[in-house]
Amino acid sequence: MPSPTHSDDEFTSCANCGKLVNLSEYHPTVVVRHSVTANQTENVTLHFCSEDCLDEWTGPFP
């Protein structure tokens, strides 16, 4: 019997290093808000494979 395949929706790339991140497991995230038009903003969730990658991307939090 073939093993079940994972949907591409269950994984995304780390925003810092590009490593695959399993969305069903705990991982650090950052929500970035940016302007789309003069009256609209959009929230984008960035996913990170580890706290170290998050720190490298943002710099250490005080």
Coordinates of C-alpha atoms in Angstrom, one line a residue:
M1 CA 0.0 0.0 0.0
P2 CA 1.5 3.4 -0.9
S3 CA 2.3 5.8 1.9
P4 CA 0.2 8.9 2.1
T5 CA 1.8 12.0 0.6
H6 CA 1.9 15.4 2.3
S7 CA 0.2 18.3 0.8
D8 CA 2.4 21.3 -0.1
D9 CA 0.1 23.3 2.2
E10 CA 1.7 21.5 5.2
F11 CA 5.1 22.9 4.6
T12 CA 6.7 26.3 3.8
S13 CA 10.2 27.7 3.5
C14 CA 11.9 29.4 6.4
A15 CA 12.0 33.1 5.8
N16 CA 15.7 33.3 6.7
C17 CA 17.4 30.1 5.5
G18 CA 14.9 28.5 3.1
K19 CA 14.8 25.2 5.0
L20 CA 11.3 23.5 4.9
V21 CA 9.1 24.2 8.0
N22 CA 6.3 21.8 8.9
L23 CA 3.3 24.0 9.6
S24 CA 1.7 21.4 11.9
E25 CA 4.7 21.6 14.3
Y26 CA 5.7 24.4 16.6
H27 CA 7.9 27.0 15.0
P28 CA 8.5 30.8 15.5
T29 CA 6.5 33.2 13.3
V30 CA 6.4 36.9 12.7
V31 CA 3.4 38.8 11.2
V32 CA 4.5 41.7 9.0
R33 CA 1.9 44.3 8.0
H34 CA 2.6 46.3 4.8
S35 CA 0.6 48.7 2.7
V36 CA -1.1 47.3 -0.4
T37 CA -2.8 50.5 -1.5
A38 CA -3.4 53.9 0.2
N39 CA -6.3 52.4 2.1
Q40 CA -5.4 48.8 2.5
T41 CA -2.9 46.9 4.5
E42 CA -2.0 43.2 4.3
N43 CA -0.7 40.9 7.0
V44 CA 1.9 38.4 5.9
T45 CA 3.0 35.6 8.3
L46 CA 6.7 34.7 8.0
H47 CA 7.7 31.2 9.3
F48 CA 11.1 30.3 10.7
C49 CA 12.6 26.9 11.2
S50 CA 14.2 27.8 14.6
E51 CA 14.6 30.6 17.2
D52 CA 18.2 31.0 15.8
C53 CA 16.9 31.7 12.3
L54 CA 14.4 34.2 13.8
D55 CA 17.2 35.9 15.7
E56 CA 19.4 36.0 12.7
W57 CA 16.6 37.6 10.6
T58 CA 15.5 40.2 13.2
G59 CA 18.6 40.6 15.4
P60 CA 18.2 39.5 19.0
F61 CA 15.3 40.9 21.0
P62 CA 16.3 43.0 24.0

